[in-house]
PDB file of C-alpha atoms in Angstrom:
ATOM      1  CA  UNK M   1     -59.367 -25.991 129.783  1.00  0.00           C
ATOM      2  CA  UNK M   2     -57.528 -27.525 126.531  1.00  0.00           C
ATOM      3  CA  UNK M   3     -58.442 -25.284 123.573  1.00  0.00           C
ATOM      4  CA  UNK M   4     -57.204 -25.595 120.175  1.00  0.00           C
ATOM      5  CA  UNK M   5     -57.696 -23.621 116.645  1.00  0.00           C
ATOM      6  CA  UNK M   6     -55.994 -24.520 113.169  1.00  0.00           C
ATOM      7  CA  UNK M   7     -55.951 -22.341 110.551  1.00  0.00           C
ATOM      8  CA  UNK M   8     -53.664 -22.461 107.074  1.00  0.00           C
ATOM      9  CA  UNK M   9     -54.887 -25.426 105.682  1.00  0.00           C
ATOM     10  CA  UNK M  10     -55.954 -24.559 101.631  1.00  0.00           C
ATOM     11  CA  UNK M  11     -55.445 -25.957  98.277  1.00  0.00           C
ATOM     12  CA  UNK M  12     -51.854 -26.506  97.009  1.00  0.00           C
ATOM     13  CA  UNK M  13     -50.729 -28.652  93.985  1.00  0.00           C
ATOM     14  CA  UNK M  14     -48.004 -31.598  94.738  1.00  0.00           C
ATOM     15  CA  UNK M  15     -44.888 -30.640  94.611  1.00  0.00           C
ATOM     16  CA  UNK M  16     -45.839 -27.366  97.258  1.00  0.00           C
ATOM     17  CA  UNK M  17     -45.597 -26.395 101.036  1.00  0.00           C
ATOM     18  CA  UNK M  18     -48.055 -25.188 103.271  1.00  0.00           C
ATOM     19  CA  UNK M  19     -47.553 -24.318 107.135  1.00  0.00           C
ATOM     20  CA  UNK M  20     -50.727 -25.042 109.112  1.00  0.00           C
ATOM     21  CA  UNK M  21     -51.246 -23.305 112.658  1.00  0.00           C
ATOM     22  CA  UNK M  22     -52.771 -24.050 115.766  1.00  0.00           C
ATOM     23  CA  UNK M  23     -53.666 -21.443 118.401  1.00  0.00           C
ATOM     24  CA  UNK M  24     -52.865 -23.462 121.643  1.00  0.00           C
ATOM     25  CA  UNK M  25     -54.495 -22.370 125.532  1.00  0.00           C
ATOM     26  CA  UNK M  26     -54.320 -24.360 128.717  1.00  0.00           C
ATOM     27  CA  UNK M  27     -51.271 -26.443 127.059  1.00  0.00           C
ATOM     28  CA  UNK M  28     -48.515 -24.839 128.410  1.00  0.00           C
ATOM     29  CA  UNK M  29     -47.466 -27.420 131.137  1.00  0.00           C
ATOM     30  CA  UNK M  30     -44.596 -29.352 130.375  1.00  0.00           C
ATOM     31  CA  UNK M  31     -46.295 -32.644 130.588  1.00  0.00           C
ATOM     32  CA  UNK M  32     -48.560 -32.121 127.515  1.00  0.00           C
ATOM     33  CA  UNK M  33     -47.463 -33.791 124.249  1.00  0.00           C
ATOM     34  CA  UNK M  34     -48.611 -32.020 121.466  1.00  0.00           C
ATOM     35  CA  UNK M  35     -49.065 -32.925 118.077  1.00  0.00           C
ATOM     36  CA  UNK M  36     -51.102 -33.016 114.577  1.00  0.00           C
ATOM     37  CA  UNK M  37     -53.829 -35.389 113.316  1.00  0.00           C
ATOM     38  CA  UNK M  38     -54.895 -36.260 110.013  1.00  0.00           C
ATOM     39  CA  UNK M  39     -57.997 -38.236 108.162  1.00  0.00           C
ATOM     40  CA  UNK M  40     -58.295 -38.345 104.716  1.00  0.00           C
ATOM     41  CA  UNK M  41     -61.137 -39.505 102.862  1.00  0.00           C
ATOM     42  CA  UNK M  42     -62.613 -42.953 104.021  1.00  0.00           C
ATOM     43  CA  UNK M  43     -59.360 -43.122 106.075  1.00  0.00           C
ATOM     44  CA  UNK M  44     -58.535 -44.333 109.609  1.00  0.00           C
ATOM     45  CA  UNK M  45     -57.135 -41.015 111.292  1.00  0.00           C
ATOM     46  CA  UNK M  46     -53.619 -41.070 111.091  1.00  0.00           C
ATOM     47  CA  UNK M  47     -51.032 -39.434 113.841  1.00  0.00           C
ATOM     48  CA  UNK M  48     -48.435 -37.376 111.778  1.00  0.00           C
ATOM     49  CA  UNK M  49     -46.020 -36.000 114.725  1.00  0.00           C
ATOM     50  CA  UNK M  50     -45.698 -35.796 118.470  1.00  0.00           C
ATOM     51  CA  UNK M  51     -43.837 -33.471 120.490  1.00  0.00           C
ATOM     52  CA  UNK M  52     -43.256 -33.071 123.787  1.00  0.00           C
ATOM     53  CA  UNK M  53     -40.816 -30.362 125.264  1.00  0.00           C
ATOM     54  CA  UNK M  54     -39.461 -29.928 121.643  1.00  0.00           C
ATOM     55  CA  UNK M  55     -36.993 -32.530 123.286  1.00  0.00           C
ATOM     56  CA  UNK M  56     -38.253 -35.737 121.548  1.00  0.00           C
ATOM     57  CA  UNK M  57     -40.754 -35.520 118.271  1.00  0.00           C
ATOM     58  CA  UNK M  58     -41.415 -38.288 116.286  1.00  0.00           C
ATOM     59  CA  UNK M  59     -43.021 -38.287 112.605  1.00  0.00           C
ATOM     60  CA  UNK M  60     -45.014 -40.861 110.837  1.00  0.00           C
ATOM     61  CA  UNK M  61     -42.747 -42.598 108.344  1.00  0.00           C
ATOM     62  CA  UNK M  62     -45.213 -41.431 105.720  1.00  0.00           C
ATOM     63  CA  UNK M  63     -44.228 -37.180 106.469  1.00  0.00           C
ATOM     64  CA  UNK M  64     -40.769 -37.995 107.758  1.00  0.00           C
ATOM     65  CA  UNK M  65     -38.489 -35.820 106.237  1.00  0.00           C
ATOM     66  CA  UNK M  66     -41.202 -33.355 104.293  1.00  0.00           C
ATOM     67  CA  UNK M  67     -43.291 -32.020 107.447  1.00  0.00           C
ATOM     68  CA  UNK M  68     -41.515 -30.390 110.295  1.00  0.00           C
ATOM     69  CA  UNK M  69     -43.846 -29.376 114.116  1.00  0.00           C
ATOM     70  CA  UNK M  70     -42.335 -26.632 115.524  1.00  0.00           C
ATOM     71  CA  UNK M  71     -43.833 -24.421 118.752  1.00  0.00           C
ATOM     72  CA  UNK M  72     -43.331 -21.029 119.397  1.00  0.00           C
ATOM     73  CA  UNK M  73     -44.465 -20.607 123.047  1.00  0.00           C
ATOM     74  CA  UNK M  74     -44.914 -17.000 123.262  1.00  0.00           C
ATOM     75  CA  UNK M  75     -46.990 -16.999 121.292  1.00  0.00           C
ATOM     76  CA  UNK M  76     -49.023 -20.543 122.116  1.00  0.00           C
ATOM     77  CA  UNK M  77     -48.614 -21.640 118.891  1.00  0.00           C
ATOM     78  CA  UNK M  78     -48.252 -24.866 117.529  1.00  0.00           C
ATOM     79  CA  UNK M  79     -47.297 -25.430 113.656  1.00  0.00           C
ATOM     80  CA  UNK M  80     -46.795 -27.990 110.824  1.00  0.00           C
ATOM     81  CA  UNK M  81     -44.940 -26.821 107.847  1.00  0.00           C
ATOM     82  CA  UNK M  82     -45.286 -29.439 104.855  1.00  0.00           C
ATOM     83  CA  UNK M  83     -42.988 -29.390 102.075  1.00  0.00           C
ATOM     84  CA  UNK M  84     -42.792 -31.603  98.960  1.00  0.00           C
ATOM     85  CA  UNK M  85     -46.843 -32.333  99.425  1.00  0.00           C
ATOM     86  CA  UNK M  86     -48.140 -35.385  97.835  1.00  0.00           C
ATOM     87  CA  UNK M  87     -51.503 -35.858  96.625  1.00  0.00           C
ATOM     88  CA  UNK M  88     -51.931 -38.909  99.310  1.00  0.00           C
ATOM     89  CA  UNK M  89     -51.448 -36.060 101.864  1.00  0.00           C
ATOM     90  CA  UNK M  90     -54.942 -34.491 101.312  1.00  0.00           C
ATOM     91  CA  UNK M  91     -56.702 -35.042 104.698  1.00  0.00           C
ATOM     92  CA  UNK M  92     -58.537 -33.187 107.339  1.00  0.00           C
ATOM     93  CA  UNK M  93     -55.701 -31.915 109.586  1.00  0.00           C
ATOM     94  CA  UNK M  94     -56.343 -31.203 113.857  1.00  0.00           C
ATOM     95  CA  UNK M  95     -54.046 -29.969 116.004  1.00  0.00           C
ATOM     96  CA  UNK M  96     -54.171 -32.352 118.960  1.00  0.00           C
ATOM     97  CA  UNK M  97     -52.862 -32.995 122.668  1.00  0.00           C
ATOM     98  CA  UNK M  98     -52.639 -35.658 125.015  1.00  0.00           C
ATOM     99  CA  UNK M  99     -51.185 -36.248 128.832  1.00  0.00           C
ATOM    100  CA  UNK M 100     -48.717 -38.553 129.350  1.00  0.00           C
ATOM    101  CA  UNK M 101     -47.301 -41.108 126.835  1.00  0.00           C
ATOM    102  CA  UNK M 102     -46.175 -38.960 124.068  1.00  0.00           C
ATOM    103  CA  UNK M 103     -45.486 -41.087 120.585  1.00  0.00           C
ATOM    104  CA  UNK M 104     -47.135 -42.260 117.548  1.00  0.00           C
ATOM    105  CA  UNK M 105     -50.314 -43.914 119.467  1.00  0.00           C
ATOM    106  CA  UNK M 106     -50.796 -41.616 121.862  1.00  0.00           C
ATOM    107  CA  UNK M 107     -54.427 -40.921 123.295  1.00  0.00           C
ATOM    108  CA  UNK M 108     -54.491 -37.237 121.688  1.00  0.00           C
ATOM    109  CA  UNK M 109     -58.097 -36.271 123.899  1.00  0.00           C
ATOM    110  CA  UNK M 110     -58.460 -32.668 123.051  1.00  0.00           C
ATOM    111  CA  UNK M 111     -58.242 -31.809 119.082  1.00  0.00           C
ATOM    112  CA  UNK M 112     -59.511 -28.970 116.934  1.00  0.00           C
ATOM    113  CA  UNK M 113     -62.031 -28.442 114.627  1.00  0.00           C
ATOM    114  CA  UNK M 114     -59.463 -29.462 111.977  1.00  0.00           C
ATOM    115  CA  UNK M 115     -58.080 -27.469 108.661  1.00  0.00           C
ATOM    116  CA  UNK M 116     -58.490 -28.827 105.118  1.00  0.00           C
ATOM    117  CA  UNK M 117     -55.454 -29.835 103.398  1.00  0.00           C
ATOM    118  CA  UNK M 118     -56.198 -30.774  99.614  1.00  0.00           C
ATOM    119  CA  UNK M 119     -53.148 -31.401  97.307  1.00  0.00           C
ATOM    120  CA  UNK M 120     -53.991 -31.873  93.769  1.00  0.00           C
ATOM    121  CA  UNK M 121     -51.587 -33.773  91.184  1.00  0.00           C
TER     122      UNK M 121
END
């Protein structure tokens, strides 16, 4: 059973960082891609990153180069740190997973409850 838990979402001003977490179970086979989520206000949810293996991740244009996913396995947890925040990057954020294709646009099926993200100019 997929399980997923954010946590370290809060309220920064642009121009900060904050790392978000996800407590990961029943992810640890290789074949699941693993990734992060986000829907702003009256927003279309938006896939930030995808990961699979650490061996291929690929960011939305719109983080590239300010958010970086990274895993540490012993510890089953997944995490996003996001520099140089931008007011535009205030959204709900959920930790997310899929099977197979792993990309921008894939199926993520299990996601958390989501973390808050506000970034105020």
């Amino acid at each position: 059973q997929v399980q997923l838990l954010e946590s370290g979402g809060g309220s920064v001003q642009a121009g900060g960082s904050l790392r978000l977490s996800c407590a990961t179970s029943g992810t640890t086979h290789s074949s699941f891609c693993l990734g992060w989520v986000r829907q702003g206000p009256g927003n279309e949810p938006e896939e930030v990153v995808a990961s699979i293996n650490d061996a291929r991740i690929t960011y939305a244009d719109s983080v590239k180069g300010r958010f970086t996913i990274s895993q540490d396995k012993a510890e089953n947890t997944l995490y996003l740190q996001m520099n140089s925040l931008k007011p535009e990057d205030t959204a709900v954020y959920y930790c997310a997973a899929a099977r197979g294709y792993c990309d921008l646009g894939a199926d993520f099926h299990w996601r958390g409850q989501g973390t808050q993200v506000t970034v105020s100019s």
